[in-house]
C-alpha cells in the first residue's frame, strides 16, 4: 500500500533534492511535514545542500551515526542555517606573500 505525500509536485521535487543526500533516512512523512512549513525555494535548497555538505563531513568525523539528527529535526531546528566552526574550515596551505 503506497502512501500519499502532503507535498505538491513542485515541493516534492525540492524535497527529494534534500532527501537524497541526507544521511539518515528516517521518518520521511514527518520530514515532509517539516519541509512544507518552510516553503523552500530552489535557491534555499542549493544553500541548504552547501551547508549539509560540510555538516555530513563533521558528523562523519564524530564517528557515531546516532548523533545525526532525523531529517525532520534538522529542518525544524533550521540546522541548514548553522555556521561552520572556524576551526573546522580548511585553510589554504600556501600563501601569496
Short mmCIF file of N, CA and C in Angstrom, two decimals:
data_model
loop_
_atom_site.label_atom_id
_atom_site.label_comp_id
_atom_site.label_asym_id
_atom_site.label_seq_id
_atom_site.Cartn_x
_atom_site.Cartn_y
_atom_site.Cartn_z
N UNK A 1 0.85 -1.18 0.00
CA UNK A 1 0.00 0.00 0.00
C UNK A 1 0.89 1.24 0.00
N UNK A 2 0.73 2.10 -0.99
CA UNK A 2 1.53 3.32 -1.10
C UNK A 2 0.98 4.42 -0.22
N UNK A 3 1.84 5.35 0.09
CA UNK A 3 1.40 6.49 0.89
C UNK A 3 1.42 7.73 0.03
N UNK A 4 0.53 8.62 0.29
CA UNK A 4 0.46 9.87 -0.47
C UNK A 4 1.23 10.94 0.27
N UNK A 5 1.97 11.70 -0.47
CA UNK A 5 2.72 12.80 0.10
C UNK A 5 1.80 14.00 0.29
N UNK A 6 2.08 14.81 1.29
CA UNK A 6 1.33 16.04 1.51
C UNK A 6 1.89 17.18 0.66
N UNK A 7 2.97 16.90 -0.04
CA UNK A 7 3.64 17.93 -0.83
C UNK A 7 3.07 18.02 -2.24
N UNK A 8 3.09 19.22 -2.79
CA UNK A 8 2.74 19.38 -4.20
C UNK A 8 3.87 18.77 -5.03
N UNK A 9 3.65 18.64 -6.32
CA UNK A 9 4.68 18.07 -7.18
C UNK A 9 5.96 18.91 -7.12
N UNK A 10 5.82 20.23 -7.18
CA UNK A 10 7.00 21.12 -7.12
C UNK A 10 7.71 21.00 -5.78
N UNK A 11 6.94 20.95 -4.69
CA UNK A 11 7.55 20.79 -3.37
C UNK A 11 8.25 19.44 -3.25
N UNK A 12 7.62 18.40 -3.83
CA UNK A 12 8.21 17.06 -3.76
C UNK A 12 9.55 17.02 -4.48
N UNK A 13 9.64 17.70 -5.60
CA UNK A 13 10.91 17.74 -6.34
C UNK A 13 12.00 18.41 -5.51
N UNK A 14 11.65 19.49 -4.83
CA UNK A 14 12.63 20.17 -3.97
C UNK A 14 12.98 19.32 -2.76
N UNK A 15 11.96 18.71 -2.15
CA UNK A 15 12.20 17.84 -1.00
C UNK A 15 13.14 16.70 -1.38
N UNK A 16 12.92 16.11 -2.54
CA UNK A 16 13.76 14.99 -2.97
C UNK A 16 15.23 15.41 -3.11
N UNK A 17 15.47 16.66 -3.50
CA UNK A 17 16.85 17.17 -3.59
C UNK A 17 17.49 17.24 -2.21
N UNK A 18 16.69 17.50 -1.19
CA UNK A 18 17.19 17.49 0.19
C UNK A 18 17.33 16.05 0.69
N UNK A 19 16.31 15.25 0.45
CA UNK A 19 16.24 13.89 1.00
C UNK A 19 17.35 12.99 0.45
N UNK A 20 17.63 13.09 -0.83
CA UNK A 20 18.59 12.19 -1.46
C UNK A 20 19.95 12.17 -0.77
N UNK A 21 20.58 13.32 -0.51
CA UNK A 21 21.90 13.26 0.13
C UNK A 21 21.84 13.15 1.66
N UNK A 22 20.65 13.32 2.25
CA UNK A 22 20.59 13.31 3.72
C UNK A 22 20.97 11.92 4.22
N UNK A 23 21.91 11.84 5.16
CA UNK A 23 22.47 10.54 5.54
C UNK A 23 21.58 9.65 6.41
N UNK A 24 20.54 10.17 7.00
CA UNK A 24 19.68 9.35 7.86
C UNK A 24 18.28 9.34 7.26
N UNK A 25 17.91 8.22 6.69
CA UNK A 25 16.61 8.10 6.03
C UNK A 25 15.58 7.55 7.03
N UNK A 26 15.05 8.43 7.87
CA UNK A 26 14.07 8.04 8.88
C UNK A 26 12.92 9.04 8.89
N UNK A 27 11.71 8.55 9.16
CA UNK A 27 10.52 9.37 9.36
C UNK A 27 10.30 10.36 8.20
N UNK A 28 10.23 9.81 7.00
CA UNK A 28 10.11 10.64 5.81
C UNK A 28 8.84 11.49 5.84
N UNK A 29 7.73 10.92 6.28
CA UNK A 29 6.48 11.68 6.34
C UNK A 29 6.59 12.88 7.26
N UNK A 30 7.24 12.69 8.39
CA UNK A 30 7.44 13.79 9.34
C UNK A 30 8.36 14.85 8.72
N UNK A 31 9.37 14.40 7.99
CA UNK A 31 10.28 15.34 7.32
C UNK A 31 9.53 16.13 6.25
N UNK A 32 8.63 15.48 5.53
CA UNK A 32 7.83 16.18 4.52
C UNK A 32 6.97 17.27 5.16
N UNK A 33 6.39 16.97 6.32
CA UNK A 33 5.58 17.97 7.04
C UNK A 33 6.44 19.18 7.43
N UNK A 34 7.62 18.90 7.97
CA UNK A 34 8.52 19.98 8.38
C UNK A 34 8.97 20.79 7.17
N UNK A 35 9.22 20.11 6.07
CA UNK A 35 9.66 20.77 4.85
C UNK A 35 8.56 21.69 4.30
N UNK A 36 7.34 21.23 4.30
CA UNK A 36 6.21 22.00 3.77
C UNK A 36 6.07 23.34 4.49
N UNK A 37 6.24 23.32 5.79
CA UNK A 37 6.13 24.54 6.60
C UNK A 37 7.16 25.58 6.17
N UNK A 38 8.33 25.14 5.75
CA UNK A 38 9.43 26.05 5.40
C UNK A 38 9.23 26.77 4.07
N UNK A 39 8.39 26.22 3.19
CA UNK A 39 8.14 26.82 1.87
C UNK A 39 9.45 27.13 1.14
N UNK A 40 10.28 26.14 1.02
CA UNK A 40 11.61 26.30 0.43
C UNK A 40 11.54 26.58 -1.07
N UNK A 41 12.51 27.34 -1.53
CA UNK A 41 12.68 27.62 -2.96
C UNK A 41 13.90 26.85 -3.47
N UNK A 42 14.10 26.87 -4.77
CA UNK A 42 15.28 26.24 -5.35
C UNK A 42 16.56 26.85 -4.77
N UNK A 43 16.58 28.17 -4.62
CA UNK A 43 17.76 28.84 -4.03
C UNK A 43 17.99 28.37 -2.60
N UNK A 44 16.91 28.21 -1.84
CA UNK A 44 17.04 27.71 -0.46
C UNK A 44 17.70 26.34 -0.47
N UNK A 45 17.20 25.45 -1.31
CA UNK A 45 17.73 24.08 -1.36
C UNK A 45 19.20 24.08 -1.71
N UNK A 46 19.61 24.89 -2.66
CA UNK A 46 21.02 24.96 -3.04
C UNK A 46 21.88 25.41 -1.86
N UNK A 47 21.39 26.39 -1.12
CA UNK A 47 22.11 26.87 0.06
C UNK A 47 22.15 25.78 1.14
N UNK A 48 21.03 25.13 1.36
CA UNK A 48 20.96 24.07 2.37
C UNK A 48 21.93 22.95 2.05
N UNK A 49 22.02 22.59 0.78
CA UNK A 49 22.90 21.50 0.39
C UNK A 49 24.38 21.86 0.58
N UNK A 50 24.72 23.12 0.40
CA UNK A 50 26.09 23.55 0.69
C UNK A 50 26.39 23.36 2.17
N UNK A 51 25.46 23.76 3.01
CA UNK A 51 25.63 23.59 4.45
C UNK A 51 25.66 22.12 4.81
N UNK A 52 24.74 21.36 4.24
CA UNK A 52 24.66 19.94 4.54
C UNK A 52 25.95 19.21 4.18
N UNK A 53 26.60 19.64 3.13
CA UNK A 53 27.85 19.00 2.70
C UNK A 53 28.89 19.02 3.82
N UNK A 54 29.14 20.20 4.41
CA UNK A 54 30.15 20.22 5.48
C UNK A 54 29.62 19.59 6.77
N UNK A 55 28.30 19.65 6.99
CA UNK A 55 27.75 19.01 8.19
C UNK A 55 27.91 17.49 8.12
N UNK A 56 27.71 16.91 6.96
CA UNK A 56 27.88 15.46 6.81
C UNK A 56 29.33 15.08 7.11
N UNK A 57 30.26 15.89 6.66
CA UNK A 57 31.68 15.63 6.95
C UNK A 57 31.92 15.70 8.46
N UNK A 58 31.36 16.71 9.10
CA UNK A 58 31.52 16.85 10.56
C UNK A 58 30.90 15.66 11.30
N UNK A 59 29.71 15.26 10.91
CA UNK A 59 29.06 14.12 11.55
C UNK A 59 29.90 12.86 11.36
N UNK A 60 30.52 12.72 10.18
CA UNK A 60 31.38 11.56 9.93
C UNK A 60 32.61 11.56 10.81
N UNK A 61 33.14 12.73 11.09
CA UNK A 61 34.33 12.83 11.95
C UNK A 61 34.01 12.39 13.38
N UNK A 62 32.79 12.60 13.79
CA UNK A 62 32.39 12.18 15.15
C UNK A 62 32.33 10.68 15.27
N UNK A 63 32.11 10.00 14.16
CA UNK A 63 32.18 8.54 14.13
C UNK A 63 30.99 7.80 14.70
N UNK A 64 29.95 8.48 15.13
CA UNK A 64 28.80 7.78 15.70
C UNK A 64 27.53 8.29 15.03
N UNK A 65 26.97 7.50 14.12
CA UNK A 65 25.80 7.95 13.37
C UNK A 65 24.56 8.22 14.21
N UNK A 66 24.55 7.77 15.46
CA UNK A 66 23.37 8.03 16.29
C UNK A 66 23.18 9.52 16.55
N UNK A 67 24.22 10.31 16.36
CA UNK A 67 24.13 11.74 16.62
C UNK A 67 23.73 12.55 15.39
N UNK A 68 23.50 11.88 14.27
CA UNK A 68 22.96 12.58 13.10
C UNK A 68 21.48 12.79 13.36
N UNK A 69 21.01 14.03 13.28
CA UNK A 69 19.59 14.27 13.58
C UNK A 69 18.67 13.67 12.52
N UNK A 70 17.47 13.30 12.94
CA UNK A 70 16.45 12.88 11.98
C UNK A 70 16.20 14.06 11.04
N UNK A 71 15.83 13.79 9.81
CA UNK A 71 15.61 14.88 8.85
C UNK A 71 14.60 15.93 9.33
N UNK A 72 13.50 15.50 9.95
CA UNK A 72 12.50 16.46 10.43
C UNK A 72 13.08 17.35 11.52
N UNK A 73 13.88 16.78 12.39
CA UNK A 73 14.53 17.56 13.44
C UNK A 73 15.47 18.59 12.82
N UNK A 74 16.24 18.15 11.84
CA UNK A 74 17.16 19.04 11.12
C UNK A 74 16.40 20.23 10.53
N UNK A 75 15.28 19.95 9.89
CA UNK A 75 14.50 21.01 9.24
C UNK A 75 13.84 21.92 10.27
N UNK A 76 13.20 21.34 11.28
CA UNK A 76 12.51 22.17 12.29
C UNK A 76 13.47 23.06 13.07
N UNK A 77 14.66 22.54 13.32
CA UNK A 77 15.67 23.31 14.06
C UNK A 77 16.42 24.28 13.15
N UNK A 78 16.09 24.25 11.87
CA UNK A 78 16.72 25.11 10.87
C UNK A 78 18.25 24.97 10.90
N UNK A 79 18.69 23.74 11.02
CA UNK A 79 20.13 23.48 11.10
C UNK A 79 20.85 23.86 9.81
N UNK A 80 20.11 24.03 8.74
CA UNK A 80 20.71 24.49 7.48
C UNK A 80 21.20 25.92 7.59
N UNK A 81 20.85 26.62 8.68
CA UNK A 81 21.33 27.98 8.92
C UNK A 81 22.57 28.00 9.81
N UNK A 82 23.01 26.83 10.27
CA UNK A 82 24.20 26.75 11.12
C UNK A 82 25.41 27.27 10.37
N UNK A 83 26.35 27.78 11.12
CA UNK A 83 27.61 28.24 10.54
C UNK A 83 28.72 27.28 10.92
N UNK A 84 29.61 27.08 9.99
CA UNK A 84 30.72 26.17 10.22
C UNK A 84 31.71 26.79 11.20
N UNK A 85 32.18 25.98 12.16
CA UNK A 85 33.21 26.44 13.09
C UNK A 85 34.45 26.83 12.33
N UNK A 86 35.03 27.95 12.70
CA UNK A 86 36.27 28.40 12.04
C UNK A 86 37.37 27.36 12.17
N UNK A 87 37.37 26.62 13.26
CA UNK A 87 38.42 25.61 13.49
C UNK A 87 38.32 24.45 12.51
N UNK A 88 37.13 24.22 11.94
CA UNK A 88 36.96 23.07 11.05
C UNK A 88 37.05 23.45 9.58
N UNK A 89 37.10 24.75 9.30
CA UNK A 89 37.21 25.20 7.91
C UNK A 89 38.64 24.95 7.45
N UNK A 90 38.77 24.29 6.31
CA UNK A 90 40.12 24.05 5.77
C UNK A 90 40.74 25.35 5.34
N UNK A 91 41.93 25.59 5.85
CA UNK A 91 42.65 26.81 5.47
C UNK A 91 43.67 26.44 4.39
N UNK A 92 43.94 27.37 3.48
CA UNK A 92 44.94 27.07 2.46
C UNK A 92 46.30 26.80 3.09
N UNK A 93 47.04 25.93 2.46
CA UNK A 93 48.36 25.59 2.98
C UNK A 93 49.45 26.40 2.30
N UNK A 94 49.06 27.39 1.53
CA UNK A 94 50.03 28.24 0.85
C UNK A 94 49.67 29.69 1.05
N UNK A 95 50.58 30.54 0.66
CA UNK A 95 50.38 31.98 0.81
C UNK A 95 50.85 32.67 -0.46
N UNK A 96 50.25 33.81 -0.76
CA UNK A 96 50.66 34.60 -1.91
C UNK A 96 51.63 35.70 -1.53
N UNK A 97 52.10 35.68 -0.29
CA UNK A 97 53.04 36.71 0.17
C UNK A 97 54.39 36.55 -0.43
#
